[in-house]
CSV table of C-alpha atoms in Angstrom, one decimal:
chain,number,residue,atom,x,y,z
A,1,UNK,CA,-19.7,-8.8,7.6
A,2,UNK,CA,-21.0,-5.8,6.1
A,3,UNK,CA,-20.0,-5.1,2.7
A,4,UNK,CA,-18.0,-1.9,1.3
A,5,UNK,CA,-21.2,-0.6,-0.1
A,6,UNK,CA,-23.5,-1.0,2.8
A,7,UNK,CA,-20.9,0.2,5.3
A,8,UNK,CA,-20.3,3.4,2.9
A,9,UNK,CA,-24.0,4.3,2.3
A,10,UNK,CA,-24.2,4.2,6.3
A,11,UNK,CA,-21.2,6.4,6.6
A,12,UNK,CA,-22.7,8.7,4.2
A,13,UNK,CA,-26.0,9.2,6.2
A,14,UNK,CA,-23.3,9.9,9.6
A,15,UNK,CA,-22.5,6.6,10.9
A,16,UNK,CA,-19.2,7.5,12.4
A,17,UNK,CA,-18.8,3.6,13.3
A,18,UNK,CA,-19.6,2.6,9.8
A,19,UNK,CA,-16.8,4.9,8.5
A,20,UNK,CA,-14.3,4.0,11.3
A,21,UNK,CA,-14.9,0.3,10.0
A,22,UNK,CA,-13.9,1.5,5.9
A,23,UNK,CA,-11.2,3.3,7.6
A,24,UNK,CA,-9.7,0.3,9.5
A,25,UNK,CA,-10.4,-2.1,6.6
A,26,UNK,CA,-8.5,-0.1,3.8
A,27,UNK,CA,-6.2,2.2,5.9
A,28,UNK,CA,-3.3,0.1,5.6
A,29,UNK,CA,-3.7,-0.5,1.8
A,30,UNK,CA,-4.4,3.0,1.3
A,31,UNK,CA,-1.4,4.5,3.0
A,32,UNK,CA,1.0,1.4,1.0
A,33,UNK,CA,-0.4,3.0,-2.5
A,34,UNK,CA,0.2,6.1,-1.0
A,35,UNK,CA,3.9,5.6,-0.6
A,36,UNK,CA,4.5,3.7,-3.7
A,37,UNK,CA,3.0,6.7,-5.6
A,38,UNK,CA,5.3,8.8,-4.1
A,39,UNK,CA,3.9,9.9,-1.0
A,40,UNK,CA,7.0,9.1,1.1
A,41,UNK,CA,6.3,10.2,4.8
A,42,UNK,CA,3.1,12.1,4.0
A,43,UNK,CA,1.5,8.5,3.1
A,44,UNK,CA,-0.2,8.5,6.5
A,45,UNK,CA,-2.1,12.2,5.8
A,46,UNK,CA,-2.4,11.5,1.8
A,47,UNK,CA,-4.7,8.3,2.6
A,48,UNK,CA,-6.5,10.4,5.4
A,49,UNK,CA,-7.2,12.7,3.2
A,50,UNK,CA,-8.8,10.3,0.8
A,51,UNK,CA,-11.1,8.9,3.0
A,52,UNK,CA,-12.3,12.3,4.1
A,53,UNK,CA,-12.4,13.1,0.9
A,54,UNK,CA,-14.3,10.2,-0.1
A,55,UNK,CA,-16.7,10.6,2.9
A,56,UNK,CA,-17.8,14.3,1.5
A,57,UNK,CA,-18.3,13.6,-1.7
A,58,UNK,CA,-21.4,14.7,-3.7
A,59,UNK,CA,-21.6,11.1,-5.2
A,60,UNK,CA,-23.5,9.1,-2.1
A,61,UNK,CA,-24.0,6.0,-3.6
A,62,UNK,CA,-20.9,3.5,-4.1
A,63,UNK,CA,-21.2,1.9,-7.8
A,64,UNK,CA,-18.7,-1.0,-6.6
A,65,UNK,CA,-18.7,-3.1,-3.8
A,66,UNK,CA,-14.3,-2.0,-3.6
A,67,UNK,CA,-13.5,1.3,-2.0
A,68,UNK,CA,-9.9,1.1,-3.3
A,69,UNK,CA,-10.5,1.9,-7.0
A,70,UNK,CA,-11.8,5.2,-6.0
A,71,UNK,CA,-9.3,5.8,-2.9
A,72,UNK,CA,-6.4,4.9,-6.0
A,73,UNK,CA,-7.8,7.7,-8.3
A,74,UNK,CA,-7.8,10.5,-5.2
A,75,UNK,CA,-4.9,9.1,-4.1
A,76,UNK,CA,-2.6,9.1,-7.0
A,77,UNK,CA,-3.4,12.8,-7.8
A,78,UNK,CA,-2.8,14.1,-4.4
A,79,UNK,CA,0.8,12.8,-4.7
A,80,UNK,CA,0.9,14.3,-8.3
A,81,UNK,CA,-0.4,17.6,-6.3
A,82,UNK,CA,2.1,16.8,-3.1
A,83,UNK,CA,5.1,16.0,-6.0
A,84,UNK,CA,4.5,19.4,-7.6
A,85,UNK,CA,4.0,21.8,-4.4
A,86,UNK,CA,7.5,20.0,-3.4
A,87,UNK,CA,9.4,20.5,-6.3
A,88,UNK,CA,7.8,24.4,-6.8
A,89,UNK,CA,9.3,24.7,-3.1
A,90,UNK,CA,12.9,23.6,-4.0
A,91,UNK,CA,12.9,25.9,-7.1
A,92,UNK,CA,12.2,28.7,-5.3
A,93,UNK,CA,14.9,27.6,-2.0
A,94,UNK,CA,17.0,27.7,-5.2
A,95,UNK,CA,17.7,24.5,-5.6
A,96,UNK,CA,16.8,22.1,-8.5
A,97,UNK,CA,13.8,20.1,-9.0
A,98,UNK,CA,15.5,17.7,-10.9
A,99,UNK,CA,17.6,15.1,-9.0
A,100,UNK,CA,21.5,14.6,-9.8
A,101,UNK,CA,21.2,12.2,-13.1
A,102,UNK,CA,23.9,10.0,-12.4
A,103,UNK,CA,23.0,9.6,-8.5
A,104,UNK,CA,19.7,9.1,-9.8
A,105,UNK,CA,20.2,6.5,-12.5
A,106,UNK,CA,22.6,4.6,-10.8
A,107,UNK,CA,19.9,3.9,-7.9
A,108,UNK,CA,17.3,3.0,-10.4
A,109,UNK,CA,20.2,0.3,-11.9
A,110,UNK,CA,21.0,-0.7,-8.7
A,111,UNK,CA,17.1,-0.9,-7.1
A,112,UNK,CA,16.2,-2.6,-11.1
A,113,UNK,CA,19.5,-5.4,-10.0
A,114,UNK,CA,18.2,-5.7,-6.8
A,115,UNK,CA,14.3,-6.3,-7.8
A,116,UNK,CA,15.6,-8.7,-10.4
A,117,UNK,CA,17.5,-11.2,-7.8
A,118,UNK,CA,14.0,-10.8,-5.4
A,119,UNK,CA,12.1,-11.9,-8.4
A,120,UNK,CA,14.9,-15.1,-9.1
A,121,UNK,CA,14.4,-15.6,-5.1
A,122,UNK,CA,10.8,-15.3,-4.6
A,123,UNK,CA,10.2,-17.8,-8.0
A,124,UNK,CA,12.5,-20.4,-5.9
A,125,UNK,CA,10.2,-20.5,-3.3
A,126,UNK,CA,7.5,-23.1,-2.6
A,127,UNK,CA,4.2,-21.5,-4.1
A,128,UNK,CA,2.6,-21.1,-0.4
A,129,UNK,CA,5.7,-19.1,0.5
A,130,UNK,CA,5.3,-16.7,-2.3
A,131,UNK,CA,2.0,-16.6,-1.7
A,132,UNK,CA,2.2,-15.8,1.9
A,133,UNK,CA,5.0,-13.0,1.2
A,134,UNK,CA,2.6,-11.3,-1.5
A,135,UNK,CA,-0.3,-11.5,0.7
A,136,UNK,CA,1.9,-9.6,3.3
A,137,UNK,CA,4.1,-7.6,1.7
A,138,UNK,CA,3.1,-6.6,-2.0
A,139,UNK,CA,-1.0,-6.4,-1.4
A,140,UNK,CA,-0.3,-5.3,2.2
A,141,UNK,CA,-2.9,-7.5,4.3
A,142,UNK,CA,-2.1,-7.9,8.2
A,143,UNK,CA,-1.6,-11.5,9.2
A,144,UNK,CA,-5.2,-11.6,10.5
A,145,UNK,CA,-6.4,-10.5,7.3
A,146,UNK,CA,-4.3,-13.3,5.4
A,147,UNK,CA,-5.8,-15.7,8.3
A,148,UNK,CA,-9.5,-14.8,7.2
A,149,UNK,CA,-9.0,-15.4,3.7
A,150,UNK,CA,-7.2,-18.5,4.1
A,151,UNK,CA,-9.4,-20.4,6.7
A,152,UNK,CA,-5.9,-20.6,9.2
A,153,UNK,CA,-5.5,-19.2,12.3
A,154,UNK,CA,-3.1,-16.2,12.6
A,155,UNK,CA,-0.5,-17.3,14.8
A,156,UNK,CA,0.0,-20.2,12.0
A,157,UNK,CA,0.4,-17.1,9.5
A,158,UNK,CA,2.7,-15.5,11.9
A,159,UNK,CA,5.0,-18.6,11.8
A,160,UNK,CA,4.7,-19.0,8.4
A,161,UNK,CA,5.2,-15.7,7.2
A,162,UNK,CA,8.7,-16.1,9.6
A,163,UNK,CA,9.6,-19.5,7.6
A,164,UNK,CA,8.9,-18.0,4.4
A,165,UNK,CA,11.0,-14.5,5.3
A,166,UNK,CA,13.5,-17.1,6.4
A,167,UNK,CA,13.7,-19.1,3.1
A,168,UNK,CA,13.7,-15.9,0.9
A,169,UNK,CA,16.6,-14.4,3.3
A,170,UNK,CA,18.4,-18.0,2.2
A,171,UNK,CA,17.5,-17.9,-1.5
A,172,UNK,CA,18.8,-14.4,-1.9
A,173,UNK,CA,22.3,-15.1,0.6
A,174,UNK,CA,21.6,-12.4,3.5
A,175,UNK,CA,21.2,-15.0,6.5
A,176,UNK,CA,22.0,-18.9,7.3
């Protein structure tokens, strides 16, 4: 398997396959970032635009073997950019760029309770569930992905990652 670097430097002379295969590999991640910046349901073009982005840049020669350091930096201030354009557009539809404070604070109380019984639930569970459930769901790997760094196959992450939704659905009351 070809590493970040090598796959990058042939993207950078034109190899369109080389750049499909950074784009495949980080896509995911890139779009998740995306979204927990901000991004909301322009996550998909945000990361686009980063790889594109990346893909012209003057700088042809990747100094680490990990894409997503840079991707993070581009990322992050296109959702500062998308943030701003957003709330200059609801100033001038007349309405207010700043949200309702007490809608807003009682969400963040309610979202800060709610994070807070997750943490109780996921520290419950065996350390291979937790593990499997941050491999999935907080670092955003597929199944397959979690297979290859695990040496299992991915239907026996598939039926794991069930168990282990299963158990964290019982730890935090929602299902029998």
């Amino acid at each position: 398997m070809q590493s970040d670097a090598e796959l990058f430097a042939a993207a950078s002379q034109g190899d369109q396959h080389a750049f499909a295969v950074l784009v495949h590999r980080h896509r995911r991640w890139a779009e998740l970032y995306a979204i927990k910046c901000g991004a909301g349901s322009e996550a998909a073009d945000v990361a686009q635009e980063a790889f594109l982005k990346l893909l012209r840049s003057k700088d042809k020669e990747l100094r680490s073997d990990s894409l997503r350091s840079l991707l993070s930096v581009d990322i992050h201030f296109q959702v500062l950019r998308l943030l701003q354009k957003q709330a200059r557009q609801m100033q001038l539809e007349g309405g207010s760029a700043i949200p309702d404070q007490e809608t807003g604070l009682s969400q963040v109380a309610r979202r800060r309770r709610l994070a807070a019984r997750v943490v109780e639930a996921m520290e419950r569970l065996r350390s291979t569930e937790r593990r499997l459930l941050e491999l999935r769901h907080v670092e955003g790997l597929r199944p397959v992905e979690i297979a290859e760094r695990t040496g299992r196959t991915d239907a026996a992450i598939r039926a794991a990652l069930f168990r282990a939704r299963r158990a964290l659905r019982l730890e935090l009351g929602l299902s029998s």
